[in-house]
Amino acid sequence: MSNLFSNDVSSNKKNKNTENESARVDGLKLKYEDILSCFDSLEEAIFVFNNNLSILYINKRAEDLIGVKKSIILEKKINEYFEEKDKEKNLEYYLKLSDSKKSFFTFVTFLLAKEGKRLPVKLKVIFNSSNDCHVAVASSFSSKLDEIMELEFNKNILREVIDQVPQMIFVKNEEGRFLLANKALADRFNLPISEIEGSIQHDIQPVKSETDYFLKYDRKVIDTKSRIKTTSSFTDAFGEKRTIEVRKIPIKLPSGEIAALGVATDITKHVEREKELKETSSELSMIVERKNEELLEEKLKLEAIFETVSPGLLLIDDEGNFSLFNKKFEEFYRVLYPEDKEPLLSLNIFSEKFKDDPLFSFIKELIIEKEKVCDTFELSENFFIQVSGVNITSSGSFIGALIEFQDITPFLTLDKLRKNFISSVSHELRTPITSISLSIQFLKKYWERLPKRKIFSTLEVMEESADLLTTLIEDLLVVSKIENNRFKVEKKKFNIIRNINSTIRSFEEQLKSKKIRLEKKFETKDIQYFGDPKRIKQIISNVLDNAIKYSLSNSKIEVTVIKDYVGEYNPDNRKGLLIQIQDHGIGIPSHDLPYVFKPFFRTDEAEKSEGTGLGLYITKNLVELHDGQIFIDSIHHVGTKVSIFLPFIEF
Ligand code: ADP
């Protein structure tokens, strides 16, 4: 066709007029007109145009379709007769794409036919840039027009749809070329869709390192023909790092080639929210954990308090069930019901077994009367408890009762001791008085006949008894004065060693009769002390008297005096002296030790010897009147050590 049309229209016109020119085809000489008239009989519309897109020739079919005569068309641009959906991809675009040699392109376009009709046609274009003559052959789809229109419609709808969805949708082939891209994807790349479609991902991806990851999975989908779901990070054209979840499925293209269709969902926000949620929930769980720990600590503290308090405690709920109790209460309960092996938490105060129990009747009364009450009960012989209770209410309604059980045996014992004392004092008084009165009767009756020696010994017995009476009465007086805070001391400076020595001497007879050896361990012979010498004598006498009284015969008593004593019996580290009297006698049982300084207390073993149980009580008070301290250490059946610390008072 190279010689059929010249490059410019004028020469074309000239050619048209030159009827004698001919062409040789397969040895046949044909006129151009004949050839051209052949084109006129074709079903296809033929357009010949040059590099300027100016139409050089159209055949009869083209004339009919566009409704324009050949003679008029020659000045027009071919572009005016074809309408592309994508305005940029028109014939000019394809002309640019074609190289200097021949290039073939086939695409579907709309031919703008007469009376404004748009006919879909398949346009085959042979670009032949080297001789500035191109041929476009439009085959009509008129027979399948509806189908084509529908296809076009569907294509448009599809396009609309995929451009509306927020997900990024694409189709990529094996080499990573985008065959399809939607608006969401184009937005992320900040490029028009037309630029993305046809491009290789490597050329447009903002962060190249991410591309390899995407392509690797595209290829996997294509190679394995299987679906894949990936989550990865993706940096968009604005430098924003997004997290995307991509579902890729293999699809078969009309050419038979397999490509990867991908739908990518931006899950950045979701991931962030999940992270936030995780953080919040871990923070929350930390707070809950901390609160739990605090609560547990509080609970343990409460339990510890509940357990360590000395009274027995019992918490009863509003139905009378034992809901909480401490060890002390359990001890009391086991004394009251030694045979009962039932767990305490299963008990109820309204149960049959407590029906006639005075203690539980009292508690029931407390719950029913709903008042704070108090009473004393004897759990077993000589074991007394005082029970008091209080109802617990919340917003005015009864929710339970807390009952307190206090062991008051020691107080009652003390009271009992006091009562016993009266009989014991009467007894103590009666003994010497009886002895004196008997002696008087004896002397009265027999004094004329009695030898002087007998009279004398009887008088001696009387004197001893009188002395005992005096001591007893003096002790009682001292106790009464102490208890009424009327006891006075007369302090002066004196040598306390001499005082101790003379006191020891007054016990010579007693020591001798029990064959007890007294060992003195004095650091010095003279310690000047400011105090009441009479009371100091009384202190030493009381302790030494006990040591001898409760010692076994043939034993030893050690009396130690340390001038400037430092040690356990001087806890406040004051300047003073220590007097220690240690015996090897009957000792004191450890459970009795806390009571030995209480007035009238005597151990069971001590009952065999004379005494009032007042000695140590008086001694302690006398020591304290000298600002001192007294300690007693004893091992039952081994011996007793009494330590008296007397501080030096400035005088
Ligand atoms: P008492 O007049 O009974 O001796 P005290 O007040 O002097 O009274 O002593 C109280 C009780 O302490 C005594 O009854 C005795 O049980 C016990 N006691 C005191 N000193 C000794 C001791 N050295 N050895 C054994 N028991 C002692």
PDB file of N, CA and C in Angstrom, residues 111-171:
ATOM      1  N   LEU A 111     -16.794   3.486  17.536  1.00  0.00           N
ATOM      2  CA  LEU A 111     -16.780   4.283  16.300  1.00  0.00           C
ATOM      3  C   LEU A 111     -17.957   5.255  16.405  1.00  0.00           C
ATOM      4  N   LEU A 112     -17.666   6.523  16.229  1.00  0.00           N
ATOM      5  CA  LEU A 112     -18.747   7.514  16.319  1.00  0.00           C
ATOM      6  C   LEU A 112     -19.477   7.537  14.978  1.00  0.00           C
ATOM      7  N   ALA A 113     -20.571   6.807  14.903  1.00  0.00           N
ATOM      8  CA  ALA A 113     -21.296   6.624  13.646  1.00  0.00           C
ATOM      9  C   ALA A 113     -22.285   7.769  13.410  1.00  0.00           C
ATOM     10  N   LYS A 114     -22.932   7.711  12.286  1.00  0.00           N
ATOM     11  CA  LYS A 114     -23.833   8.810  11.943  1.00  0.00           C
ATOM     12  C   LYS A 114     -25.017   8.875  12.918  1.00  0.00           C
ATOM     13  N   GLU A 115     -25.569  10.049  13.012  1.00  0.00           N
ATOM     14  CA  GLU A 115     -26.669  10.368  13.926  1.00  0.00           C
ATOM     15  C   GLU A 115     -26.295  10.120  15.391  1.00  0.00           C
ATOM     16  N   GLY A 116     -25.042  10.363  15.696  1.00  0.00           N
ATOM     17  CA  GLY A 116     -24.583  10.328  17.104  1.00  0.00           C
ATOM     18  C   GLY A 116     -24.488   8.925  17.699  1.00  0.00           C
ATOM     19  N   LYS A 117     -24.539   7.908  16.858  1.00  0.00           N
ATOM     20  CA  LYS A 117     -24.470   6.534  17.377  1.00  0.00           C
ATOM     21  C   LYS A 117     -23.041   6.174  17.760  1.00  0.00           C
ATOM     22  N   ARG A 118     -22.903   5.349  18.805  1.00  0.00           N
ATOM     23  CA  ARG A 118     -21.565   4.862  19.189  1.00  0.00           C
ATOM     24  C   ARG A 118     -21.545   3.380  18.912  1.00  0.00           C
ATOM     25  N   LEU A 119     -20.747   2.991  17.909  1.00  0.00           N
ATOM     26  CA  LEU A 119     -20.713   1.570  17.579  1.00  0.00           C
ATOM     27  C   LEU A 119     -19.446   0.940  18.129  1.00  0.00           C
ATOM     28  N   PRO A 120     -19.606  -0.099  18.904  1.00  0.00           N
ATOM     29  CA  PRO A 120     -18.390  -0.767  19.382  1.00  0.00           C
ATOM     30  C   PRO A 120     -17.743  -1.522  18.230  1.00  0.00           C
ATOM     31  N   VAL A 121     -16.483  -1.307  18.030  1.00  0.00           N
ATOM     32  CA  VAL A 121     -15.765  -1.989  16.953  1.00  0.00           C
ATOM     33  C   VAL A 121     -14.443  -2.518  17.459  1.00  0.00           C
ATOM     34  N   LYS A 122     -14.003  -3.566  16.790  1.00  0.00           N
ATOM     35  CA  LYS A 122     -12.671  -4.083  17.091  1.00  0.00           C
ATOM     36  C   LYS A 122     -11.759  -3.412  16.079  1.00  0.00           C
ATOM     37  N   LEU A 123     -10.787  -2.671  16.564  1.00  0.00           N
ATOM     38  CA  LEU A 123      -9.940  -1.896  15.652  1.00  0.00           C
ATOM     39  C   LEU A 123      -8.570  -2.547  15.551  1.00  0.00           C
ATOM     40  N   LYS A 124      -8.257  -2.962  14.341  1.00  0.00           N
ATOM     41  CA  LYS A 124      -6.911  -3.504  14.114  1.00  0.00           C
ATOM     42  C   LYS A 124      -6.146  -2.407  13.424  1.00  0.00           C
ATOM     43  N   VAL A 125      -5.007  -2.008  14.007  1.00  0.00           N
ATOM     44  CA  VAL A 125      -4.252  -0.918  13.400  1.00  0.00           C
ATOM     45  C   VAL A 125      -2.867  -1.419  13.023  1.00  0.00           C
ATOM     46  N   ILE A 126      -2.485  -1.118  11.792  1.00  0.00           N
ATOM     47  CA  ILE A 126      -1.118  -1.459  11.366  1.00  0.00           C
ATOM     48  C   ILE A 126      -0.420  -0.116  11.202  1.00  0.00           C
ATOM     49  N   PHE A 127       0.478   0.150  12.171  1.00  0.00           N
ATOM     50  CA  PHE A 127       1.230   1.404  12.111  1.00  0.00           C
ATOM     51  C   PHE A 127       2.483   1.162  11.287  1.00  0.00           C
ATOM     52  N   ASN A 128       2.670   1.988  10.356  1.00  0.00           N
ATOM     53  CA  ASN A 128       3.875   1.861   9.546  1.00  0.00           C
ATOM     54  C   ASN A 128       4.522   3.242   9.475  1.00  0.00           C
ATOM     55  N   SER A 129       5.212   3.572  10.560  1.00  0.00           N
ATOM     56  CA  SER A 129       5.735   4.924  10.716  1.00  0.00           C
ATOM     57  C   SER A 129       6.792   5.249   9.666  1.00  0.00           C
ATOM     58  N   SER A 130       7.439   4.197   9.146  1.00  0.00           N
ATOM     59  CA  SER A 130       8.544   4.479   8.219  1.00  0.00           C
ATOM     60  C   SER A 130       8.045   5.155   6.931  1.00  0.00           C
ATOM     61  N   ASN A 131       6.844   4.877   6.497  1.00  0.00           N
ATOM     62  CA  ASN A 131       6.397   5.595   5.287  1.00  0.00           C
ATOM     63  C   ASN A 131       5.174   6.486   5.556  1.00  0.00           C
ATOM     64  N   ASP A 132       4.943   6.777   6.858  1.00  0.00           N
ATOM     65  CA  ASP A 132       3.903   7.724   7.248  1.00  0.00           C
ATOM     66  C   ASP A 132       2.532   7.333   6.692  1.00  0.00           C
ATOM     67  N   CYS A 133       2.252   6.034   6.753  1.00  0.00           N
ATOM     68  CA  CYS A 133       0.963   5.586   6.247  1.00  0.00           C
ATOM     69  C   CYS A 133       0.460   4.431   7.104  1.00  0.00           C
ATOM     70  N   HIS A 134      -0.646   4.671   7.801  1.00  0.00           N
ATOM     71  CA  HIS A 134      -1.151   3.664   8.735  1.00  0.00           C
ATOM     72  C   HIS A 134      -2.554   3.274   8.349  1.00  0.00           C
ATOM     73  N   VAL A 135      -2.873   1.997   8.628  1.00  0.00           N
ATOM     74  CA  VAL A 135      -4.197   1.514   8.221  1.00  0.00           C
ATOM     75  C   VAL A 135      -4.939   1.011   9.461  1.00  0.00           C
ATOM     76  N   ALA A 136      -6.151   1.500   9.623  1.00  0.00           N
ATOM     77  CA  ALA A 136      -6.981   1.024  10.725  1.00  0.00           C
ATOM     78  C   ALA A 136      -8.171   0.315  10.133  1.00  0.00           C
ATOM     79  N   VAL A 137      -8.376  -0.957  10.562  1.00  0.00           N
ATOM     80  CA  VAL A 137      -9.482  -1.744  10.026  1.00  0.00           C
ATOM     81  C   VAL A 137     -10.485  -1.971  11.163  1.00  0.00           C
ATOM     82  N   ALA A 138     -11.667  -1.420  11.024  1.00  0.00           N
ATOM     83  CA  ALA A 138     -12.674  -1.550  12.081  1.00  0.00           C
ATOM     84  C   ALA A 138     -13.683  -2.599  11.705  1.00  0.00           C
ATOM     85  N   SER A 139     -13.700  -3.719  12.484  1.00  0.00           N
ATOM     86  CA  SER A 139     -14.705  -4.733  12.210  1.00  0.00           C
ATOM     87  C   SER A 139     -15.866  -4.460  13.152  1.00  0.00           C
ATOM     88  N   SER A 140     -16.996  -4.437  12.560  1.00  0.00           N
ATOM     89  CA  SER A 140     -18.171  -4.094  13.351  1.00  0.00           C
ATOM     90  C   SER A 140     -18.575  -5.267  14.231  1.00  0.00           C
ATOM     91  N   PHE A 141     -19.041  -4.902  15.378  1.00  0.00           N
ATOM     92  CA  PHE A 141     -19.564  -5.922  16.277  1.00  0.00           C
ATOM     93  C   PHE A 141     -21.075  -5.877  16.264  1.00  0.00           C
ATOM     94  N   SER A 142     -21.579  -5.220  15.213  1.00  0.00           N
ATOM     95  CA  SER A 142     -23.011  -4.937  15.231  1.00  0.00           C
ATOM     96  C   SER A 142     -23.860  -6.179  15.465  1.00  0.00           C
ATOM     97  N   SER A 143     -23.368  -7.344  14.967  1.00  0.00           N
ATOM     98  CA  SER A 143     -24.169  -8.542  15.149  1.00  0.00           C
ATOM     99  C   SER A 143     -24.244  -8.934  16.627  1.00  0.00           C
ATOM    100  N   LYS A 144     -23.171  -8.648  17.346  1.00  0.00           N
ATOM    101  CA  LYS A 144     -23.167  -9.024  18.774  1.00  0.00           C
ATOM    102  C   LYS A 144     -23.213  -7.767  19.620  1.00  0.00           C
ATOM    103  N   LEU A 145     -23.867  -6.770  19.104  1.00  0.00           N
ATOM    104  CA  LEU A 145     -23.817  -5.469  19.763  1.00  0.00           C
ATOM    105  C   LEU A 145     -24.265  -5.514  21.230  1.00  0.00           C
ATOM    106  N   ASP A 146     -25.402  -6.189  21.460  1.00  0.00           N
ATOM    107  CA  ASP A 146     -25.935  -6.236  22.820  1.00  0.00           C
ATOM    108  C   ASP A 146     -24.928  -6.846  23.781  1.00  0.00           C
ATOM    109  N   GLU A 147     -24.345  -7.939  23.237  1.00  0.00           N
ATOM    110  CA  GLU A 147     -23.374  -8.663  24.082  1.00  0.00           C
ATOM    111  C   GLU A 147     -22.203  -7.758  24.455  1.00  0.00           C
ATOM    112  N   ILE A 148     -21.728  -7.029  23.413  1.00  0.00           N
ATOM    113  CA  ILE A 148     -20.585  -6.147  23.615  1.00  0.00           C
ATOM    114  C   ILE A 148     -20.937  -5.030  24.587  1.00  0.00           C
ATOM    115  N   MET A 149     -22.149  -4.480  24.357  1.00  0.00           N
ATOM    116  CA  MET A 149     -22.586  -3.387  25.221  1.00  0.00           C
ATOM    117  C   MET A 149     -22.657  -3.871  26.665  1.00  0.00           C
ATOM    118  N   GLU A 150     -23.174  -5.099  26.818  1.00  0.00           N
ATOM    119  CA  GLU A 150     -23.328  -5.657  28.156  1.00  0.00           C
ATOM    120  C   GLU A 150     -21.961  -5.861  28.803  1.00  0.00           C
ATOM    121  N   LEU A 151     -21.083  -6.395  27.933  1.00  0.00           N
ATOM    122  CA  LEU A 151     -19.721  -6.612  28.419  1.00  0.00           C
ATOM    123  C   LEU A 151     -19.091  -5.310  28.890  1.00  0.00           C
ATOM    124  N   GLU A 152     -19.266  -4.316  28.044  1.00  0.00           N
ATOM    125  CA  GLU A 152     -18.720  -2.992  28.344  1.00  0.00           C
ATOM    126  C   GLU A 152     -19.335  -2.444  29.631  1.00  0.00           C
ATOM    127  N   PHE A 153     -20.685  -2.678  29.709  1.00  0.00           N
ATOM    128  CA  PHE A 153     -21.412  -2.211  30.870  1.00  0.00           C
ATOM    129  C   PHE A 153     -20.878  -2.893  32.139  1.00  0.00           C
ATOM    130  N   ASN A 154     -20.762  -4.221  31.992  1.00  0.00           N
ATOM    131  CA  ASN A 154     -20.258  -4.985  33.138  1.00  0.00           C
ATOM    132  C   ASN A 154     -18.863  -4.543  33.532  1.00  0.00           C
ATOM    133  N   LYS A 155     -18.082  -4.279  32.493  1.00  0.00           N
ATOM    134  CA  LYS A 155     -16.702  -3.861  32.750  1.00  0.00           C
ATOM    135  C   LYS A 155     -16.714  -2.546  33.530  1.00  0.00           C
ATOM    136  N   ASN A 156     -17.595  -1.651  33.069  1.00  0.00           N
ATOM    137  CA  ASN A 156     -17.688  -0.351  33.748  1.00  0.00           C
ATOM    138  C   ASN A 156     -18.147  -0.499  35.187  1.00  0.00           C
ATOM    139  N   ILE A 157     -19.172  -1.361  35.330  1.00  0.00           N
ATOM    140  CA  ILE A 157     -19.697  -1.591  36.686  1.00  0.00           C
ATOM    141  C   ILE A 157     -18.586  -2.131  37.569  1.00  0.00           C
ATOM    142  N   LEU A 158     -17.886  -3.140  37.019  1.00  0.00           N
ATOM    143  CA  LEU A 158     -16.804  -3.765  37.771  1.00  0.00           C
ATOM    144  C   LEU A 158     -15.778  -2.722  38.202  1.00  0.00           C
ATOM    145  N   ARG A 159     -15.444  -1.889  37.258  1.00  0.00           N
ATOM    146  CA  ARG A 159     -14.473  -0.821  37.516  1.00  0.00           C
ATOM    147  C   ARG A 159     -14.971   0.079  38.652  1.00  0.00           C
ATOM    148  N   GLU A 160     -16.278   0.488  38.501  1.00  0.00           N
ATOM    149  CA  GLU A 160     -16.890   1.346  39.519  1.00  0.00           C
ATOM    150  C   GLU A 160     -16.769   0.694  40.885  1.00  0.00           C
ATOM    151  N   VAL A 161     -17.156  -0.595  40.886  1.00  0.00           N
ATOM    152  CA  VAL A 161     -17.183  -1.321  42.161  1.00  0.00           C
ATOM    153  C   VAL A 161     -15.798  -1.389  42.765  1.00  0.00           C
ATOM    154  N   ILE A 162     -14.838  -1.830  41.955  1.00  0.00           N
ATOM    155  CA  ILE A 162     -13.506  -2.010  42.548  1.00  0.00           C
ATOM    156  C   ILE A 162     -12.888  -0.675  42.937  1.00  0.00           C
ATOM    157  N   ASP A 163     -13.347   0.401  42.301  1.00  0.00           N
ATOM    158  CA  ASP A 163     -12.816   1.714  42.676  1.00  0.00           C
ATOM    159  C   ASP A 163     -13.474   2.263  43.939  1.00  0.00           C
ATOM    160  N   GLN A 164     -14.641   1.705  44.249  1.00  0.00           N
ATOM    161  CA  GLN A 164     -15.350   2.174  45.439  1.00  0.00           C
ATOM    162  C   GLN A 164     -14.828   1.527  46.713  1.00  0.00           C
ATOM    163  N   VAL A 165     -14.388   0.261  46.611  1.00  0.00           N
ATOM    164  CA  VAL A 165     -14.039  -0.469  47.841  1.00  0.00           C
ATOM    165  C   VAL A 165     -12.757   0.091  48.467  1.00  0.00           C
ATOM    166  N   PRO A 166     -12.727   0.080  49.814  1.00  0.00           N
ATOM    167  CA  PRO A 166     -11.545   0.635  50.485  1.00  0.00           C
ATOM    168  C   PRO A 166     -10.314  -0.269  50.365  1.00  0.00           C
ATOM    169  N   GLN A 167     -10.542  -1.547  50.055  1.00  0.00           N
ATOM    170  CA  GLN A 167      -9.402  -2.453  49.923  1.00  0.00           C
ATOM    171  C   GLN A 167      -8.639  -2.153  48.631  1.00  0.00           C
ATOM    172  N   MET A 168      -7.353  -2.467  48.647  1.00  0.00           N
ATOM    173  CA  MET A 168      -6.554  -2.296  47.426  1.00  0.00           C
ATOM    174  C   MET A 168      -6.701  -3.581  46.618  1.00  0.00           C
ATOM    175  N   ILE A 169      -7.153  -3.420  45.352  1.00  0.00           N
ATOM    176  CA  ILE A 169      -7.370  -4.604  44.515  1.00  0.00           C
ATOM    177  C   ILE A 169      -6.429  -4.527  43.319  1.00  0.00           C
ATOM    178  N   PHE A 170      -5.846  -5.652  42.982  1.00  0.00           N
ATOM    179  CA  PHE A 170      -4.915  -5.648  41.854  1.00  0.00           C
ATOM    180  C   PHE A 170      -4.839  -7.033  41.230  1.00  0.00           C
ATOM    181  N   VAL A 171      -4.367  -7.028  39.974  1.00  0.00           N
ATOM    182  CA  VAL A 171      -4.027  -8.297  39.322  1.00  0.00           C
ATOM    183  C   VAL A 171      -2.602  -8.119  38.817  1.00  0.00           C
TER     184      VAL A 171
END
